[in-house]
CSV table of N, CA and C in Angstrom, one decimal:
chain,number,residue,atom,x,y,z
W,445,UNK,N,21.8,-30.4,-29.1
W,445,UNK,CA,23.2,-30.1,-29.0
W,445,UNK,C,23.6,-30.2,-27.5
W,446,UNK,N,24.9,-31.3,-26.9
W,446,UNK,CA,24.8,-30.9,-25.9
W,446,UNK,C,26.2,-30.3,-25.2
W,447,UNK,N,26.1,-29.9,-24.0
W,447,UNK,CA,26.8,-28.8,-23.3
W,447,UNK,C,28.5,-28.5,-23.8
W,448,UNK,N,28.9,-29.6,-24.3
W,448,UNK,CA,30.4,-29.9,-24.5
W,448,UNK,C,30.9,-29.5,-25.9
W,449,UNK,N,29.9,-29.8,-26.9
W,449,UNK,CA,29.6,-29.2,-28.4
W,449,UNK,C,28.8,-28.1,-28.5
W,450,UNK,N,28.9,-27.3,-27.6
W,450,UNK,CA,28.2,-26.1,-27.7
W,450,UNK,C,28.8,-25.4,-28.4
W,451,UNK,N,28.6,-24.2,-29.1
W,451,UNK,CA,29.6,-23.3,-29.8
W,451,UNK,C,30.1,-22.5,-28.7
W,452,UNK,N,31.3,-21.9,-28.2
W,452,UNK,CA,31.3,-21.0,-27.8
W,452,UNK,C,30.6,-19.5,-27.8
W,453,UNK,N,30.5,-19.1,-28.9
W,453,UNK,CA,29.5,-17.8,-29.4
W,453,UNK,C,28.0,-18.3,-28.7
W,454,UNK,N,27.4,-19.3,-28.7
W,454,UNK,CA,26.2,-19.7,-28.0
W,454,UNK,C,26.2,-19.7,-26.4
W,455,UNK,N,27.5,-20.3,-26.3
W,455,UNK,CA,27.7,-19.7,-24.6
W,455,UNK,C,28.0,-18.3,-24.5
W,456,UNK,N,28.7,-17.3,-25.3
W,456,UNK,CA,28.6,-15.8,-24.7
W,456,UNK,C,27.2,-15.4,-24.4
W,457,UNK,N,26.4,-16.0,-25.7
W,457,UNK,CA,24.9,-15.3,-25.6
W,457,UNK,C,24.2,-15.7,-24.6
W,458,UNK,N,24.5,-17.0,-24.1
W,458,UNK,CA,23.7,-17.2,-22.9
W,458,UNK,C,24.2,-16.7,-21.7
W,459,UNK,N,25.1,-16.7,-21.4
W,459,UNK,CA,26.4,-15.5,-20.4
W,459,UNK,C,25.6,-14.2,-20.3
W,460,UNK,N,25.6,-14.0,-21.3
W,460,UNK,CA,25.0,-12.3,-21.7
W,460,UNK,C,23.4,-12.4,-21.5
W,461,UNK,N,22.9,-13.3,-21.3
W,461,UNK,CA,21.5,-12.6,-21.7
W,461,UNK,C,21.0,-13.1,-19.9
W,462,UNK,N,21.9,-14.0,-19.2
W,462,UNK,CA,22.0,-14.0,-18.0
W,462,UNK,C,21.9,-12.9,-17.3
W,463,UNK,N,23.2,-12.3,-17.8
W,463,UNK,CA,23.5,-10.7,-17.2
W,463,UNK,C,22.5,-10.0,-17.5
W,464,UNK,N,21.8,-9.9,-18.5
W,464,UNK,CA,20.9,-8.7,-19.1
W,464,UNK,C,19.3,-8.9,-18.2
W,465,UNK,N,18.9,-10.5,-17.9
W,465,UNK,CA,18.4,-10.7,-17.1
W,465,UNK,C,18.0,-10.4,-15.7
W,466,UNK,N,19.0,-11.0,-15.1
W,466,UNK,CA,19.2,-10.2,-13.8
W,466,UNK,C,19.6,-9.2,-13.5
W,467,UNK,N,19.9,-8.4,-14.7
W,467,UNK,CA,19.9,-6.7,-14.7
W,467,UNK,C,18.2,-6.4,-14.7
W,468,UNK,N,17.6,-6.9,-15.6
W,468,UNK,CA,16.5,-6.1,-15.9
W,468,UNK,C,15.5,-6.4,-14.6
W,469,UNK,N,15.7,-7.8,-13.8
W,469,UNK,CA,15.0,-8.0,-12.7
W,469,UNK,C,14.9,-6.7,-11.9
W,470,UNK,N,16.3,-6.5,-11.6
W,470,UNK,CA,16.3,-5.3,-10.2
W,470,UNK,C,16.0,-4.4,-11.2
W,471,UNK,N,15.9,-3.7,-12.1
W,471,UNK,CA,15.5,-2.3,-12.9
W,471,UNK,C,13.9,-2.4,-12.5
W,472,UNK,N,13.5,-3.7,-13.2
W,472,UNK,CA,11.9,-3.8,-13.3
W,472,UNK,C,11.2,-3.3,-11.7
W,473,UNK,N,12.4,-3.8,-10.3
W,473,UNK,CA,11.6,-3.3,-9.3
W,473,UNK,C,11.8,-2.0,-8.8
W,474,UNK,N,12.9,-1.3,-9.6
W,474,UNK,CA,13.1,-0.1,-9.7
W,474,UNK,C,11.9,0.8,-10.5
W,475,UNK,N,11.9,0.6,-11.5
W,475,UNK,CA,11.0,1.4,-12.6
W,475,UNK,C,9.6,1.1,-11.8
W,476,UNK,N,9.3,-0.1,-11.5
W,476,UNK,CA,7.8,-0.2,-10.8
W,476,UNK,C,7.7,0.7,-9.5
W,477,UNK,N,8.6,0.5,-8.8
W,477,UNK,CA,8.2,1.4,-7.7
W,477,UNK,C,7.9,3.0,-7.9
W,478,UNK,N,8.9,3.6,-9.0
W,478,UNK,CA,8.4,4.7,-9.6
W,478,UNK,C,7.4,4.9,-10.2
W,479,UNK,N,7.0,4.2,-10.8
W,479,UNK,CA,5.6,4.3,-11.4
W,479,UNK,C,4.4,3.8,-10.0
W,480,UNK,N,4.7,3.5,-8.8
W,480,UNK,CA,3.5,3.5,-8.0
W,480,UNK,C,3.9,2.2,-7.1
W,481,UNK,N,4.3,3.1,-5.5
W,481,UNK,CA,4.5,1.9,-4.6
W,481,UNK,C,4.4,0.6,-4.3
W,482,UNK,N,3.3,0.3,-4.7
W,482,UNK,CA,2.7,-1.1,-4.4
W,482,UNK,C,2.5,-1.6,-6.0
W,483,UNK,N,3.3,-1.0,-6.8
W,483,UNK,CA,3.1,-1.8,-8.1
W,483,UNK,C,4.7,-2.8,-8.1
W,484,UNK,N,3.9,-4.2,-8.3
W,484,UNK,CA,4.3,-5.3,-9.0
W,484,UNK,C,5.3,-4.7,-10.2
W,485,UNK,N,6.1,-5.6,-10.0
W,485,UNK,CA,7.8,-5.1,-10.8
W,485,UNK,C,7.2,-6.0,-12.2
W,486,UNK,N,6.5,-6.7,-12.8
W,486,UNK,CA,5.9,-7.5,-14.2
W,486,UNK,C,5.1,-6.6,-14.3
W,487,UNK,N,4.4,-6.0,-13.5
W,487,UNK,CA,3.6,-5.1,-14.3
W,487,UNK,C,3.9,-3.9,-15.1
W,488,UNK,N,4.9,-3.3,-15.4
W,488,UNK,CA,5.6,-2.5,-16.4
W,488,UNK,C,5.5,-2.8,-17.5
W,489,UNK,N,5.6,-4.1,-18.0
W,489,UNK,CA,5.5,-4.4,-19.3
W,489,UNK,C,4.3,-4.6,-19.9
W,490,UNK,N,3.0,-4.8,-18.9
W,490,UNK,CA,1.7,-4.9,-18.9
W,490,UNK,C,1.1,-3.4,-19.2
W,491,UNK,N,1.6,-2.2,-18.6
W,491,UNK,CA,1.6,-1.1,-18.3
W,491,UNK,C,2.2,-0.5,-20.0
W,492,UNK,N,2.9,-0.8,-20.8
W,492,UNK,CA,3.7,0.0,-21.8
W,492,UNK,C,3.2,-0.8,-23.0
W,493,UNK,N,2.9,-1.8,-22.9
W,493,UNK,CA,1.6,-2.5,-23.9
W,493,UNK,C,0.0,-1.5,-24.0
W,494,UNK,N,-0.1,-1.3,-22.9
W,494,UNK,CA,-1.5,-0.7,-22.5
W,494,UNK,C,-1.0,0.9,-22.9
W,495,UNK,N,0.3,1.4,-23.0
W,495,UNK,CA,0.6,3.0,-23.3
W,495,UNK,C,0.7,2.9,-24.5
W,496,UNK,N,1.7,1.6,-25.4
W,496,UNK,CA,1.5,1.1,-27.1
W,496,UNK,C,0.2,1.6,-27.4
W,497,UNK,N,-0.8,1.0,-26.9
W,497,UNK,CA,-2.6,0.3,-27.4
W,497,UNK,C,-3.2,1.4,-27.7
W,498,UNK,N,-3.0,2.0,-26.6
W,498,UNK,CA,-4.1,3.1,-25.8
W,498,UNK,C,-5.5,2.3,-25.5
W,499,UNK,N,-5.8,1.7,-26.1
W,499,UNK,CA,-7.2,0.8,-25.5
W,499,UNK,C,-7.2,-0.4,-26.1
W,500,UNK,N,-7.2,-1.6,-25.5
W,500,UNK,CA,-7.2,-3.1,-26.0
W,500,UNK,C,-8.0,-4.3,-25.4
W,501,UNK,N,-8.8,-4.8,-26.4
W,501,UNK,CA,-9.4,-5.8,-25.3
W,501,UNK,C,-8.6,-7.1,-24.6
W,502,UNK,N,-9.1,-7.2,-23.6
W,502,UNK,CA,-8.4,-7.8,-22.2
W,502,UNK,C,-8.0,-9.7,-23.0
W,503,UNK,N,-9.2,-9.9,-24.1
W,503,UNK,CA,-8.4,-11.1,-24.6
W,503,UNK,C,-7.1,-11.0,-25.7
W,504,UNK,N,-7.4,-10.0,-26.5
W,504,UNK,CA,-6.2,-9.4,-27.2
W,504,UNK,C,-4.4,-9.5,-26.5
W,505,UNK,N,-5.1,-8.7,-25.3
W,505,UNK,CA,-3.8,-8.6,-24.4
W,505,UNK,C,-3.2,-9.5,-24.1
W,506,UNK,N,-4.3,-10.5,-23.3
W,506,UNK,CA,-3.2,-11.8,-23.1
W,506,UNK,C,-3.3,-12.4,-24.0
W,507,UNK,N,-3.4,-12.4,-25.5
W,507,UNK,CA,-2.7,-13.2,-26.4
W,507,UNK,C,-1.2,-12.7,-27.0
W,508,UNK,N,-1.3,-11.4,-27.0
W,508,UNK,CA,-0.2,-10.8,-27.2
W,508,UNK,C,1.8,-11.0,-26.6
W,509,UNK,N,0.8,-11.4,-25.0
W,509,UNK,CA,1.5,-10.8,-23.7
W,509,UNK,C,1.9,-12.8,-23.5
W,510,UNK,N,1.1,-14.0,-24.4
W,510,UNK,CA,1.0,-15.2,-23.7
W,510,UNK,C,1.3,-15.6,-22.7
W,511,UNK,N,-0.4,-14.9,-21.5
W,511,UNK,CA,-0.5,-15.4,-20.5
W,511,UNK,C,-1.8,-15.7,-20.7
W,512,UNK,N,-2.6,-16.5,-19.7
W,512,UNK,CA,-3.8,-16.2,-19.7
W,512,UNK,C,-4.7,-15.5,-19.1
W,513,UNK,N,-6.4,-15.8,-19.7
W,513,UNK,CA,-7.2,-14.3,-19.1
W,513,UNK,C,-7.7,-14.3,-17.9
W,514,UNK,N,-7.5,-15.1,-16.8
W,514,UNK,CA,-7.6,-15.6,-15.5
W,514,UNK,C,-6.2,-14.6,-14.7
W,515,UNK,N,-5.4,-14.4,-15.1
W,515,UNK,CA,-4.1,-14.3,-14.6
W,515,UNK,C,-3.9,-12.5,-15.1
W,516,UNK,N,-3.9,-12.4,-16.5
W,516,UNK,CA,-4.2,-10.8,-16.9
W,516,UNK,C,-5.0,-10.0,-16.1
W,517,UNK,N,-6.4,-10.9,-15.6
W,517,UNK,CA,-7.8,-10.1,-15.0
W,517,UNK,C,-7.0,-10.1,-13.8
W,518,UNK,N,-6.3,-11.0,-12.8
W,518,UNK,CA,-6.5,-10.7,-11.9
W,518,UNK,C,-5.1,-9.7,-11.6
W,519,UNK,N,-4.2,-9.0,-12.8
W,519,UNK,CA,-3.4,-7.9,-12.5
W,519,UNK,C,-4.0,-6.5,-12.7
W,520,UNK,N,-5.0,-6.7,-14.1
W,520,UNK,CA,-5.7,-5.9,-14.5
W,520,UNK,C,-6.4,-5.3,-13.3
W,521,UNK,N,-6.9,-5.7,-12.7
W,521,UNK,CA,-7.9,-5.5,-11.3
W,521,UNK,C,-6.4,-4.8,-10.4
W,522,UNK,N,-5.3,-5.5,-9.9
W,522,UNK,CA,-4.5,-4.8,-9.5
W,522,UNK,C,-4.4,-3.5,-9.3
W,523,UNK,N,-4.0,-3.0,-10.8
W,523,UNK,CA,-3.7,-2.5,-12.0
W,523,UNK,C,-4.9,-1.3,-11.5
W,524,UNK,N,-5.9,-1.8,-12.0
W,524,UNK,CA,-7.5,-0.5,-11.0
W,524,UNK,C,-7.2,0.2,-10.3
W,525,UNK,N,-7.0,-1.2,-9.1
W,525,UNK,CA,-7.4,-0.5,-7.7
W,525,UNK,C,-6.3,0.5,-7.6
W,526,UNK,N,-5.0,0.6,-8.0
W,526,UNK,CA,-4.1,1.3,-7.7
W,526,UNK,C,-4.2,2.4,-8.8
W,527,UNK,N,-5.2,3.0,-9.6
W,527,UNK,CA,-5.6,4.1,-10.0
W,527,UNK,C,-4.5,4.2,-11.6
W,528,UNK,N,-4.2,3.0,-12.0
W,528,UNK,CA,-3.3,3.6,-13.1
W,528,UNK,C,-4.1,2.8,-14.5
W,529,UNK,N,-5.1,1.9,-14.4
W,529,UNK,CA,-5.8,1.2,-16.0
W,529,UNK,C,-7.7,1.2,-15.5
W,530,UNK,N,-8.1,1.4,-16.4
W,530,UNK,CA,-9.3,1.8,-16.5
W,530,UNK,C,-10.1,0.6,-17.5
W,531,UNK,N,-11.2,0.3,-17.0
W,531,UNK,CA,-11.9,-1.3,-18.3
W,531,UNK,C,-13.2,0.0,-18.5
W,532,UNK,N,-13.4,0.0,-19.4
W,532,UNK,CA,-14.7,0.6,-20.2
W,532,UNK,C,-15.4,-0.4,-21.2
W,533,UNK,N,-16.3,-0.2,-21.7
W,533,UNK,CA,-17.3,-0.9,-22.2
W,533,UNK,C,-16.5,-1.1,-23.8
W,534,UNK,N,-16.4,-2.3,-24.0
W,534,UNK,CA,-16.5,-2.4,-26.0
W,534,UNK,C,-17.4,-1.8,-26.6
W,535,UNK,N,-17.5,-1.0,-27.2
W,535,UNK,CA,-18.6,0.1,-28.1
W,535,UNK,C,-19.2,-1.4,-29.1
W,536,UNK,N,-17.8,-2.1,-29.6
W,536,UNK,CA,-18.3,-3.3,-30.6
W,536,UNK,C,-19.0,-4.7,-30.3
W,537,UNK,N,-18.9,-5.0,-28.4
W,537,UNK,CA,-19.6,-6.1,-28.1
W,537,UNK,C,-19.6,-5.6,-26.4
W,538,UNK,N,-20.9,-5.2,-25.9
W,538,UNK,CA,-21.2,-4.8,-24.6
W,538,UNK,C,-20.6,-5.9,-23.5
W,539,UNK,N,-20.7,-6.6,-23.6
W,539,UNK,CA,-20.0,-7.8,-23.0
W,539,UNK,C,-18.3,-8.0,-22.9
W,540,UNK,N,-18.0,-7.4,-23.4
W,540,UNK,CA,-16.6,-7.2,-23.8
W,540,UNK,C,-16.1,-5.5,-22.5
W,541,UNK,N,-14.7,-5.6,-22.6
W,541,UNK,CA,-14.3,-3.9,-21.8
W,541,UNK,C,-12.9,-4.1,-23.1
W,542,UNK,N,-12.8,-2.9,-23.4
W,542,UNK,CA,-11.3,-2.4,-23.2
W,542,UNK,C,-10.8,-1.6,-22.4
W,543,UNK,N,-9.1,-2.0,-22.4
W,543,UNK,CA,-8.8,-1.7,-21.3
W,543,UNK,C,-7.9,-0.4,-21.3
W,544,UNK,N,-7.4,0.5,-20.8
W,544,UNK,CA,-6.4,1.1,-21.1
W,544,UNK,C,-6.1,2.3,-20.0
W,545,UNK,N,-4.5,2.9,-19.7
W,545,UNK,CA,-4.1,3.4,-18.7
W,545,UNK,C,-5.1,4.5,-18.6
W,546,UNK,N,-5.4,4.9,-17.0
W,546,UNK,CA,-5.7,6.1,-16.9
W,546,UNK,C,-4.7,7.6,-17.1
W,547,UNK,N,-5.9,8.3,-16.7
W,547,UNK,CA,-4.8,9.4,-16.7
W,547,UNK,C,-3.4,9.8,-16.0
W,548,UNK,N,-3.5,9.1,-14.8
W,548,UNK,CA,-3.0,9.3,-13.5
W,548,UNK,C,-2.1,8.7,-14.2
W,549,UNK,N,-2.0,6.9,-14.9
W,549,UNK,CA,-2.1,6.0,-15.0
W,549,UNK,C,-0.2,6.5,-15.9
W,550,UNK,N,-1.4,7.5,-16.9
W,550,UNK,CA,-0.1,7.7,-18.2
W,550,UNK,C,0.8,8.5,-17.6
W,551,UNK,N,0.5,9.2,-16.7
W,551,UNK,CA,1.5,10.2,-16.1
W,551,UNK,C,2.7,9.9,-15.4
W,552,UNK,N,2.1,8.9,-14.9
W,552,UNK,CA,3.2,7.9,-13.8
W,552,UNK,C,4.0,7.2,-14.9
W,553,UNK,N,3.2,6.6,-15.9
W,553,UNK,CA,3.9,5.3,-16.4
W,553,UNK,C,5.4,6.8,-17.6
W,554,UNK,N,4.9,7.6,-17.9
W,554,UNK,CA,5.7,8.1,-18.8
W,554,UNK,C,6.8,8.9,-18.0
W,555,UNK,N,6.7,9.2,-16.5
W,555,UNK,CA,7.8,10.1,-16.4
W,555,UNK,C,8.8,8.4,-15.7
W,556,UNK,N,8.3,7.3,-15.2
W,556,UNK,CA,8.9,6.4,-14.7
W,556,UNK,C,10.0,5.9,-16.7
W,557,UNK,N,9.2,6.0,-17.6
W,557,UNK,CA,9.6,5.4,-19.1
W,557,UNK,C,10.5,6.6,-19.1
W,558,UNK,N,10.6,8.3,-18.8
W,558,UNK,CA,12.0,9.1,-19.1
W,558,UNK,C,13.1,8.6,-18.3
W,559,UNK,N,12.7,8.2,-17.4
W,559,UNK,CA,13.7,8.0,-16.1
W,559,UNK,C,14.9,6.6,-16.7
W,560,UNK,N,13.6,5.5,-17.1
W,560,UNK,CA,14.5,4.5,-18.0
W,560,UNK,C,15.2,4.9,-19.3
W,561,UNK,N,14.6,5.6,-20.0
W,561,UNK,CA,15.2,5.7,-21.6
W,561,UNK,C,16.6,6.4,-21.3
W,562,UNK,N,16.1,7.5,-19.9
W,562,UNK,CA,17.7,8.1,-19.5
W,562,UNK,C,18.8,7.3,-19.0
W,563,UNK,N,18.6,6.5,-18.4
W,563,UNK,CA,19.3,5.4,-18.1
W,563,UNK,C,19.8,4.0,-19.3
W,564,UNK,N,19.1,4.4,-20.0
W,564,UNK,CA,19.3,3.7,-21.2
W,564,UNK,C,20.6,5.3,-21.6
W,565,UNK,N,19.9,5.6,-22.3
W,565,UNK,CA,20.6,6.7,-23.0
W,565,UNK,C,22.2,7.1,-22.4
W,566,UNK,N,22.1,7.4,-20.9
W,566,UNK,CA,23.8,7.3,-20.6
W,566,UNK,C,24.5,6.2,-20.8
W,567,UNK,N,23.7,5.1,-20.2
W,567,UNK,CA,24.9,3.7,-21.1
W,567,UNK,C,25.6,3.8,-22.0
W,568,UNK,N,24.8,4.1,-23.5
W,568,UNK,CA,24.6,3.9,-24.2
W,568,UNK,C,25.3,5.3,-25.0
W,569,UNK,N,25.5,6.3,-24.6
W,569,UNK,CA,26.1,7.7,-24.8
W,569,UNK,C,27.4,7.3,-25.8
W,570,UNK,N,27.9,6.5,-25.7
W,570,UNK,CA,29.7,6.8,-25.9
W,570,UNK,C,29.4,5.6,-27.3
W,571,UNK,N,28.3,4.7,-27.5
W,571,UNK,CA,28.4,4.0,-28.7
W,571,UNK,C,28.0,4.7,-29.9
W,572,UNK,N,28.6,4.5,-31.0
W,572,UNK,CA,27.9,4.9,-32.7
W,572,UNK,C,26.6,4.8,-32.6
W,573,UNK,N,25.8,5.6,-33.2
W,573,UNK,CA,24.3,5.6,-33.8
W,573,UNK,C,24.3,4.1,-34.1
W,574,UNK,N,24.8,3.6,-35.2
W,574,UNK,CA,24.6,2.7,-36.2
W,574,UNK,C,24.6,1.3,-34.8
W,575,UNK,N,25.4,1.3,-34.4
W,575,UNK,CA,26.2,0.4,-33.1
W,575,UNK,C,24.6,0.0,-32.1
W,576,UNK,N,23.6,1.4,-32.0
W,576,UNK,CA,22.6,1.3,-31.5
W,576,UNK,C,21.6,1.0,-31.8
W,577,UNK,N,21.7,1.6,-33.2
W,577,UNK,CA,20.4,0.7,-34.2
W,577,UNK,C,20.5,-0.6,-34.6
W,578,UNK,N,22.2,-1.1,-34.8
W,578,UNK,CA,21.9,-2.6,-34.8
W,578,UNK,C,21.8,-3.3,-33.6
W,579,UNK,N,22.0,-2.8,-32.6
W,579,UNK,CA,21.7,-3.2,-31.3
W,579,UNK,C,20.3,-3.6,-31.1
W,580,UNK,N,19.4,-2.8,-31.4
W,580,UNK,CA,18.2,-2.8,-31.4
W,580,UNK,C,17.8,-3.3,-32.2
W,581,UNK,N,17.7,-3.1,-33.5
W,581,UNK,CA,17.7,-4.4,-34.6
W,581,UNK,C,17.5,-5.8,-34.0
W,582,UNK,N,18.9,-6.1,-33.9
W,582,UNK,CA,19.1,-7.8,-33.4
W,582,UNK,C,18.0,-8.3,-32.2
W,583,UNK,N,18.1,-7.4,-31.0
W,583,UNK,CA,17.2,-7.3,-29.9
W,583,UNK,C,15.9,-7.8,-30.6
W,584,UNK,N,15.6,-7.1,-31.4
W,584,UNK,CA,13.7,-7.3,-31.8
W,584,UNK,C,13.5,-8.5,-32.4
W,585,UNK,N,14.9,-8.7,-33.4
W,585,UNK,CA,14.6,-10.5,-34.2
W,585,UNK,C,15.3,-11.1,-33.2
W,586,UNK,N,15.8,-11.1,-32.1
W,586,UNK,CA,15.9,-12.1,-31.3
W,586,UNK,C,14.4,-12.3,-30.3
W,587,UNK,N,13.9,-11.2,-29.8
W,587,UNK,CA,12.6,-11.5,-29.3
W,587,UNK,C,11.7,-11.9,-30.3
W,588,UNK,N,11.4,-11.3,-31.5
W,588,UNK,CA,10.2,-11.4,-32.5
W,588,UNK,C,10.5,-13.1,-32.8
W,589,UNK,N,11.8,-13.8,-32.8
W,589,UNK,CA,11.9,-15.2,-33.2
W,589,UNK,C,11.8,-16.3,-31.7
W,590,UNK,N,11.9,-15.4,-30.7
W,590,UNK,CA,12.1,-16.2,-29.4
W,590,UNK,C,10.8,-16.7,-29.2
């Protein structure tokens, strides 16, 4: 379809998901720096996968996450050194680690996730329940089909 036979409603959504974009860019470097100075603003989502899991193996993840395990290992390792994910042994294949936040790790990542959900939550104060659930709704089958 091209640009001139677009539907209009297909341009709001791309309009909008611009804005929601380069909203979530500066949040991501917001929320990351909360959760730990020198953490990478992509690693949040790396980080709330691994709070989901509680322990997951490192190929799992990047299939989940579709990146590769070259590119996971080398945030994962990041991710270490700066005291917030921990690799432990697969009980089911020695050769194998799962991976999952440390302690320090959860602490940081959940008071940095109140700080967002609050920021979510005043936005979001003045709309209907229902207004928010289908909000959310839509959100997941537009990601779960993206």
């Amino acid at each position: 379809m091209d640009e001139e036979h677009l539907p209009e409603a297909l341009r709001a959504v791309e309009d909008e998901l611009a804005a929601l974009l380069r909203r979530g860019r500066a949040l991501s470097w917001e929320i990351a720096r909360e959760v730990h100075p020198n953490l990478e603003p992509n690693a949040y989502g790396l980080l709330l996968w691994l709070r989901r899991s509680g322990s997951i193996r490192l190929t799992e993840l990047a299939t989940r996450l579709g990146i590769g395990k070259g590119t996971l290992s080398r945030q994962i390792h990041g991710l270490e050194g700066l005291g917030l994910v921990r690799r432990d042994p697969d009980p089911d294949d020695r050769r194998a680690a799962q991976l999952s936040l440390t302690e320090e790790g959860t602490r940081r990542f959940d008071a940095a996730r109140a700080a967002r959900l609050g920021q979510i939550r005043r936005t979001m104060q003045s709309w209907p329940r229902r207004d928010v659930e289908e909000f959310a709704r839509l959100l997941h089958r537009f990601n779960d089909t993206f």
